[in-house]
Amino acid sequence: GYSAIAAGLAGTAWCHAVLGASWRLGVRDQDRRVLVTPGPYRRMRHPIYFFQAVILAGVCFLYPSWLSLGTIILHQLLVRIKTRDEERHLEALHGPIYKEYKARTGALWPKV
């Protein structure tokens, strides 16, 4: 459990470092950023959400309960709603470049 939490936190920090100035809390139409595709974004479009799930899985291993399991399920539902919004925004912003990126990457799980 502790290893999963540590890996999830390290992965999240990696994502933030790769995003740099492109990191945002939410979608804003006035943001005109480059499409970030290196590092963890090379194989999946939403690696921060992936690493959050890894952290939650670690917590679930350490504190197995219906509450921790419910938290993982709720997180996945909310993330799916959020990614739809983000994907629409990125498709409108980057057009065919994003569609090609979307075709070669996984959303919440690495595509190999």
Tab-separated table of N, CA and C in Angstrom:
chain	number	residue	atom	x	y	z
A	1	GLY	N	0.809	-1.198	0.000
A	1	GLY	CA	0.000	0.000	0.000
A	1	GLY	C	0.855	1.267	0.000
A	2	TYR	N	1.867	1.270	0.878
A	2	TYR	CA	2.743	2.448	0.947
A	2	TYR	C	3.515	2.636	-0.350
A	3	SER	N	3.921	1.536	-0.951
A	3	SER	CA	4.642	1.612	-2.229
A	3	SER	C	3.754	2.189	-3.327
A	4	ALA	N	2.494	1.780	-3.359
A	4	ALA	CA	1.556	2.318	-4.361
A	4	ALA	C	1.341	3.810	-4.141
A	5	ILE	N	1.188	4.209	-2.885
A	5	ILE	CA	0.998	5.635	-2.590
A	5	ILE	C	2.233	6.427	-3.020
A	6	ALA	N	3.415	5.922	-2.671
A	6	ALA	CA	4.652	6.608	-3.051
A	6	ALA	C	4.799	6.682	-4.568
A	7	ALA	N	4.491	5.577	-5.266
A	7	ALA	CA	4.580	5.565	-6.731
A	7	ALA	C	3.578	6.540	-7.340
A	8	GLY	N	2.369	6.570	-6.793
A	8	GLY	CA	1.352	7.487	-7.298
A	8	GLY	C	1.742	8.950	-7.097
A	9	LEU	N	2.306	9.257	-5.940
A	9	LEU	CA	2.748	10.634	-5.672
A	9	LEU	C	3.920	11.012	-6.578
A	10	ALA	N	4.858	10.082	-6.761
A	10	ALA	CA	5.996	10.346	-7.649
A	10	ALA	C	5.531	10.530	-9.092
A	11	GLY	N	4.606	9.700	-9.521
A	11	GLY	CA	4.065	9.824	-10.878
A	11	GLY	C	3.331	11.136	-11.080
A	12	THR	N	2.583	11.559	-10.071
A	12	THR	CA	1.870	12.838	-10.153
A	12	THR	C	2.866	13.992	-10.245
A	13	ALA	N	3.917	13.943	-9.434
A	13	ALA	CA	4.946	14.985	-9.489
A	13	ALA	C	5.619	15.017	-10.853
A	14	TRP	N	5.858	13.842	-11.434
A	14	TRP	CA	6.437	13.735	-12.775
A	14	TRP	C	5.536	14.419	-13.793
A	15	CYS	N	4.242	14.147	-13.705
A	15	CYS	CA	3.277	14.769	-14.628
A	15	CYS	C	3.315	16.292	-14.519
A	16	HIS	N	3.312	16.795	-13.297
A	16	HIS	CA	3.338	18.249	-13.095
A	16	HIS	C	4.626	18.859	-13.646
A	17	ALA	N	5.750	18.152	-13.457
A	17	ALA	CA	7.023	18.651	-13.977
A	17	ALA	C	7.013	18.705	-15.507
A	18	VAL	N	6.458	17.679	-16.144
A	18	VAL	CA	6.403	17.638	-17.610
A	18	VAL	C	5.443	18.702	-18.142
A	19	LEU	N	4.325	18.904	-17.453
A	19	LEU	CA	3.354	19.911	-17.903
A	19	LEU	C	3.916	21.325	-17.798
A	20	GLY	N	4.704	21.601	-16.783
A	20	GLY	CA	5.275	22.935	-16.614
A	20	GLY	C	4.208	24.012	-16.580
A	21	ALA	N	4.366	25.027	-17.417
A	21	ALA	CA	3.438	26.162	-17.451
A	21	ALA	C	2.072	25.793	-18.020
A	22	SER	N	1.945	24.612	-18.617
A	22	SER	CA	0.659	24.200	-19.184
A	22	SER	C	-0.286	23.615	-18.142
A	23	TRP	N	0.194	23.387	-16.913
A	23	TRP	CA	-0.656	22.794	-15.875
A	23	TRP	C	-1.728	23.780	-15.461
A	24	ARG	N	-2.973	23.319	-15.387
A	24	ARG	CA	-4.123	24.147	-15.004
A	24	ARG	C	-5.056	23.361	-14.108
A	25	LEU	N	-5.780	24.075	-13.288
A	25	LEU	CA	-6.852	23.487	-12.477
A	25	LEU	C	-8.148	23.747	-13.218
A	26	GLY	N	-8.503	22.906	-14.131
A	26	GLY	CA	-9.732	23.106	-14.884
A	26	GLY	C	-9.466	23.560	-16.301
A	27	VAL	N	-10.539	23.674	-17.049
A	27	VAL	CA	-10.477	24.034	-18.466
A	27	VAL	C	-10.929	25.477	-18.617
A	28	ARG	N	-10.082	26.270	-19.266
A	28	ARG	CA	-10.438	27.663	-19.529
A	28	ARG	C	-10.222	27.953	-21.009
A	29	ASP	N	-11.231	28.512	-21.647
A	29	ASP	CA	-11.149	28.756	-23.088
A	29	ASP	C	-10.033	29.721	-23.474
A	30	GLN	N	-9.673	30.648	-22.587
A	30	GLN	CA	-8.653	31.634	-22.939
A	30	GLN	C	-7.240	31.043	-22.921
A	31	ASP	N	-7.081	29.847	-22.361
A	31	ASP	CA	-5.768	29.207	-22.338
A	31	ASP	C	-5.420	28.666	-23.713
A	32	ARG	N	-4.330	29.119	-24.228
A	32	ARG	CA	-3.821	28.626	-25.514
A	32	ARG	C	-2.455	28.030	-25.257
A	33	ARG	N	-2.417	26.752	-25.043
A	33	ARG	CA	-1.176	26.065	-24.698
A	33	ARG	C	-0.818	25.044	-25.769
A	34	VAL	N	0.448	24.657	-25.742
A	34	VAL	CA	0.892	23.587	-26.628
A	34	VAL	C	0.374	22.266	-26.085
A	35	LEU	N	0.235	21.300	-26.943
A	35	LEU	CA	-0.184	19.967	-26.541
A	35	LEU	C	1.030	19.251	-25.971
A	36	VAL	N	0.954	18.860	-24.712
A	36	VAL	CA	2.061	18.192	-24.032
A	36	VAL	C	1.954	16.693	-24.292
A	37	THR	N	3.007	16.118	-24.901
A	37	THR	CA	2.975	14.693	-25.240
A	37	THR	C	4.179	13.882	-24.760
A	38	PRO	N	5.220	14.491	-24.169
A	38	PRO	CA	6.342	13.655	-23.712
A	38	PRO	C	6.096	13.034	-22.336
A	39	GLY	N	7.059	12.234	-21.911
A	39	GLY	CA	7.000	11.643	-20.573
A	39	GLY	C	5.772	10.771	-20.387
A	40	PRO	N	5.058	10.964	-19.279
A	40	PRO	CA	3.892	10.117	-19.015
A	40	PRO	C	2.755	10.350	-20.006
A	41	TYR	N	2.797	11.453	-20.729
A	41	TYR	CA	1.751	11.779	-21.706
A	41	TYR	C	1.997	11.091	-23.050
A	42	ARG	N	3.104	10.384	-23.158
A	42	ARG	CA	3.405	9.693	-24.416
A	42	ARG	C	2.468	8.524	-24.664
A	43	ARG	N	2.018	7.859	-23.612
A	43	ARG	CA	1.179	6.670	-23.755
A	43	ARG	C	-0.247	6.838	-23.236
A	44	MET	N	-0.500	7.907	-22.457
A	44	MET	CA	-1.869	8.150	-21.971
A	44	MET	C	-2.116	9.644	-21.850
A	45	ARG	N	-3.381	9.999	-22.075
A	45	ARG	CA	-3.749	11.412	-22.113
A	45	ARG	C	-4.008	12.010	-20.740
A	46	HIS	N	-4.317	11.209	-19.754
A	46	HIS	CA	-4.662	11.721	-18.426
A	46	HIS	C	-3.899	10.971	-17.334
A	47	PRO	N	-2.562	11.031	-17.368
A	47	PRO	CA	-1.795	10.246	-16.404
A	47	PRO	C	-1.964	10.712	-14.951
A	48	ILE	N	-2.283	11.967	-14.727
A	48	ILE	CA	-2.483	12.422	-13.344
A	48	ILE	C	-3.648	11.653	-12.721
A	49	TYR	N	-4.715	11.458	-13.456
A	49	TYR	CA	-5.857	10.700	-12.929
A	49	TYR	C	-5.467	9.238	-12.702
A	50	PHE	N	-4.643	8.700	-13.573
A	50	PHE	CA	-4.140	7.337	-13.401
A	50	PHE	C	-3.366	7.226	-12.088
A	51	PHE	N	-2.451	8.173	-11.858
A	51	PHE	CA	-1.639	8.125	-10.642
A	51	PHE	C	-2.478	8.406	-9.389
A	52	GLN	N	-3.517	9.201	-9.515
A	52	GLN	CA	-4.438	9.378	-8.386
A	52	GLN	C	-5.096	8.040	-8.036
A	53	ALA	N	-5.476	7.283	-9.046
A	53	ALA	CA	-6.090	5.966	-8.817
A	53	ALA	C	-5.092	5.012	-8.152
A	54	VAL	N	-3.818	5.112	-8.522
A	54	VAL	CA	-2.788	4.291	-7.887
A	54	VAL	C	-2.693	4.643	-6.402
A	55	ILE	N	-2.725	5.937	-6.083
A	55	ILE	CA	-2.695	6.375	-4.683
A	55	ILE	C	-3.897	5.813	-3.927
A	56	LEU	N	-5.071	5.941	-4.515
A	56	LEU	CA	-6.284	5.438	-3.860
A	56	LEU	C	-6.251	3.921	-3.692
A	57	ALA	N	-5.684	3.222	-4.658
A	57	ALA	CA	-5.553	1.770	-4.526
A	57	ALA	C	-4.624	1.435	-3.359
A	58	GLY	N	-3.553	2.210	-3.205
A	58	GLY	CA	-2.655	2.003	-2.079
A	58	GLY	C	-3.359	2.203	-0.751
A	59	VAL	N	-4.189	3.242	-0.671
A	59	VAL	CA	-4.966	3.491	0.550
A	59	VAL	C	-5.928	2.329	0.797
A	60	CYS	N	-6.522	1.834	-0.258
A	60	CYS	CA	-7.462	0.709	-0.135
A	60	CYS	C	-6.758	-0.545	0.381
A	61	PHE	N	-5.520	-0.778	-0.044
A	61	PHE	CA	-4.758	-1.922	0.468
A	61	PHE	C	-4.429	-1.750	1.947
A	62	LEU	N	-4.109	-0.512	2.342
A	62	LEU	CA	-3.751	-0.265	3.744
A	62	LEU	C	-4.962	-0.263	4.668
A	63	TYR	N	-6.068	0.261	4.153
A	63	TYR	CA	-7.302	0.381	4.943
A	63	TYR	C	-8.474	-0.210	4.165
A	64	PRO	N	-8.482	-1.524	4.008
A	64	PRO	CA	-9.561	-2.133	3.223
A	64	PRO	C	-10.916	-1.948	3.917
A	65	SER	N	-11.800	-1.294	3.206
A	65	SER	CA	-13.159	-1.088	3.727
A	65	SER	C	-14.063	-0.741	2.555
A	66	TRP	N	-15.357	-0.759	2.830
A	66	TRP	CA	-16.319	-0.349	1.808
A	66	TRP	C	-16.128	1.127	1.470
A	67	LEU	N	-15.709	1.926	2.441
A	67	LEU	CA	-15.485	3.360	2.203
A	67	LEU	C	-14.325	3.577	1.226
A	68	SER	N	-13.214	2.869	1.441
A	68	SER	CA	-12.086	3.053	0.525
A	68	SER	C	-12.409	2.521	-0.867
A	69	LEU	N	-13.118	1.416	-0.946
A	69	LEU	CA	-13.537	0.900	-2.249
A	69	LEU	C	-14.510	1.869	-2.923
A	70	GLY	N	-15.453	2.404	-2.152
A	70	GLY	CA	-16.401	3.386	-2.686
A	70	GLY	C	-15.708	4.640	-3.177
A	71	THR	N	-14.633	5.026	-2.489
A	71	THR	CA	-13.870	6.208	-2.909
A	71	THR	C	-13.227	5.983	-4.267
A	72	ILE	N	-12.682	4.792	-4.480
A	72	ILE	CA	-12.084	4.481	-5.782
A	72	ILE	C	-13.148	4.512	-6.882
A	73	ILE	N	-14.290	3.933	-6.622
A	73	ILE	CA	-15.373	3.907	-7.615
A	73	ILE	C	-15.860	5.323	-7.910
A	74	LEU	N	-16.073	6.118	-6.871
A	74	LEU	CA	-16.506	7.508	-7.064
A	74	LEU	C	-15.462	8.304	-7.834
A	75	HIS	N	-14.192	8.101	-7.506
A	75	HIS	CA	-13.110	8.785	-8.220
A	75	HIS	C	-13.166	8.461	-9.709
A	76	GLN	N	-13.342	7.182	-10.043
A	76	GLN	CA	-13.385	6.783	-11.446
A	76	GLN	C	-14.575	7.400	-12.179
A	77	LEU	N	-15.724	7.447	-11.532
A	77	LEU	CA	-16.896	8.073	-12.158
A	77	LEU	C	-16.663	9.555	-12.414
A	78	LEU	N	-16.139	10.253	-11.415
A	78	LEU	CA	-15.902	11.692	-11.562
A	78	LEU	C	-14.810	11.985	-12.583
A	79	VAL	N	-13.785	11.154	-12.610
A	79	VAL	CA	-12.705	11.337	-13.580
A	79	VAL	C	-13.226	11.162	-15.000
A	80	ARG	N	-14.095	10.217	-15.214
A	80	ARG	CA	-14.651	10.018	-16.556
A	80	ARG	C	-15.464	11.235	-17.016
A	81	ILE	N	-16.181	11.849	-16.105
A	81	ILE	CA	-16.914	13.075	-16.431
A	81	ILE	C	-15.929	14.193	-16.768
A	82	LYS	N	-14.905	14.341	-15.945
A	82	LYS	CA	-13.915	15.407	-16.130
A	82	LYS	C	-13.129	15.214	-17.424
A	83	THR	N	-12.753	13.977	-17.737
A	83	THR	CA	-11.965	13.765	-18.956
A	83	THR	C	-12.773	14.071	-20.209
A	84	ARG	N	-14.073	13.818	-20.180
A	84	ARG	CA	-14.905	14.173	-21.350
A	84	ARG	C	-14.834	15.671	-21.608
A	85	ASP	N	-14.926	16.470	-20.552
A	85	ASP	CA	-14.846	17.920	-20.673
A	85	ASP	C	-13.471	18.349	-21.182
A	86	GLU	N	-12.430	17.792	-20.615
A	86	GLU	CA	-11.072	18.133	-21.029
A	86	GLU	C	-10.815	17.726	-22.476
A	87	GLU	N	-11.299	16.551	-22.860
A	87	GLU	CA	-11.057	16.075	-24.225
A	87	GLU	C	-11.772	16.961	-25.256
A	88	ARG	N	-12.993	17.363	-24.942
A	88	ARG	CA	-13.706	18.278	-25.850
A	88	ARG	C	-12.928	19.577	-26.030
A	89	HIS	N	-12.444	20.112	-24.921
A	89	HIS	CA	-11.679	21.359	-24.963
A	89	HIS	C	-10.398	21.188	-25.787
A	90	LEU	N	-9.664	20.117	-25.548
A	90	LEU	CA	-8.402	19.898	-26.254
A	90	LEU	C	-8.621	19.608	-27.738
A	91	GLU	N	-9.706	18.921	-28.068
A	91	GLU	CA	-10.015	18.679	-29.473
A	91	GLU	C	-10.354	19.979	-30.189
A	92	ALA	N	-11.111	20.845	-29.529
A	92	ALA	CA	-11.448	22.140	-30.124
A	92	ALA	C	-10.203	23.013	-30.258
A	93	LEU	N	-9.311	22.920	-29.295
A	93	LEU	CA	-8.109	23.756	-29.286
A	93	LEU	C	-7.060	23.281	-30.280
A	94	HIS	N	-6.844	21.967	-30.368
A	94	HIS	CA	-5.743	21.432	-31.174
A	94	HIS	C	-6.191	20.702	-32.436
A	95	GLY	N	-7.489	20.500	-32.613
A	95	GLY	CA	-8.027	19.907	-33.837
A	95	GLY	C	-7.439	18.558	-34.199
A	96	PRO	N	-6.989	18.411	-35.462
A	96	PRO	CA	-6.509	17.110	-35.954
A	96	PRO	C	-5.283	16.588	-35.201
A	97	ILE	N	-4.470	17.500	-34.680
A	97	ILE	CA	-3.286	17.076	-33.915
A	97	ILE	C	-3.732	16.299	-32.685
A	98	TYR	N	-4.780	16.781	-32.013
A	98	TYR	CA	-5.265	16.094	-30.823
A	98	TYR	C	-5.953	14.787	-31.191
A	99	LYS	N	-6.673	14.782	-32.298
A	99	LYS	CA	-7.341	13.548	-32.722
A	99	LYS	C	-6.325	12.449	-33.016
A	100	GLU	N	-5.200	12.807	-33.622
A	100	GLU	CA	-4.143	11.831	-33.904
A	100	GLU	C	-3.518	11.358	-32.593
A	101	TYR	N	-3.274	12.286	-31.677
A	101	TYR	CA	-2.724	11.955	-30.355
A	101	TYR	C	-3.679	11.024	-29.607
A	102	LYS	N	-4.964	11.327	-29.695
A	102	LYS	CA	-5.991	10.523	-29.040
A	102	LYS	C	-6.023	9.103	-29.608
A	103	ALA	N	-5.803	8.962	-30.898
A	103	ALA	CA	-5.842	7.644	-31.541
A	103	ALA	C	-4.672	6.754	-31.117
A	104	ARG	N	-3.542	7.362	-30.748
A	104	ARG	CA	-2.363	6.560	-30.412
A	104	ARG	C	-2.092	6.440	-28.917
A	105	THR	N	-2.956	7.026	-28.078
A	105	THR	CA	-2.761	6.951	-26.639
A	105	THR	C	-4.002	6.419	-25.938
A	106	GLY	N	-3.810	5.922	-24.736
A	106	GLY	CA	-4.941	5.533	-23.901
A	106	GLY	C	-5.410	6.739	-23.116
A	107	ALA	N	-6.623	6.714	-22.663
A	107	ALA	CA	-7.153	7.844	-21.884
A	107	ALA	C	-6.672	7.767	-20.444
A	108	LEU	N	-7.077	6.745	-19.720
A	108	LEU	CA	-6.760	6.624	-18.304
A	108	LEU	C	-5.833	5.450	-18.010
A	109	TRP	N	-5.411	4.759	-19.047
A	109	TRP	CA	-4.540	3.601	-18.909
A	109	TRP	C	-3.527	3.655	-20.041
A	110	PRO	N	-2.260	3.389	-19.790
A	110	PRO	CA	-1.253	3.480	-20.867
A	110	PRO	C	-1.578	2.570	-22.039
A	111	LYS	N	-1.405	3.089	-23.237
A	111	LYS	CA	-1.591	2.286	-24.444
A	111	LYS	C	-0.197	1.854	-24.921
A	112	VAL	N	-0.016	0.559	-25.046
A	112	VAL	CA	1.294	0.044	-25.485
A	112	VAL	C	1.166	-0.677	-26.797
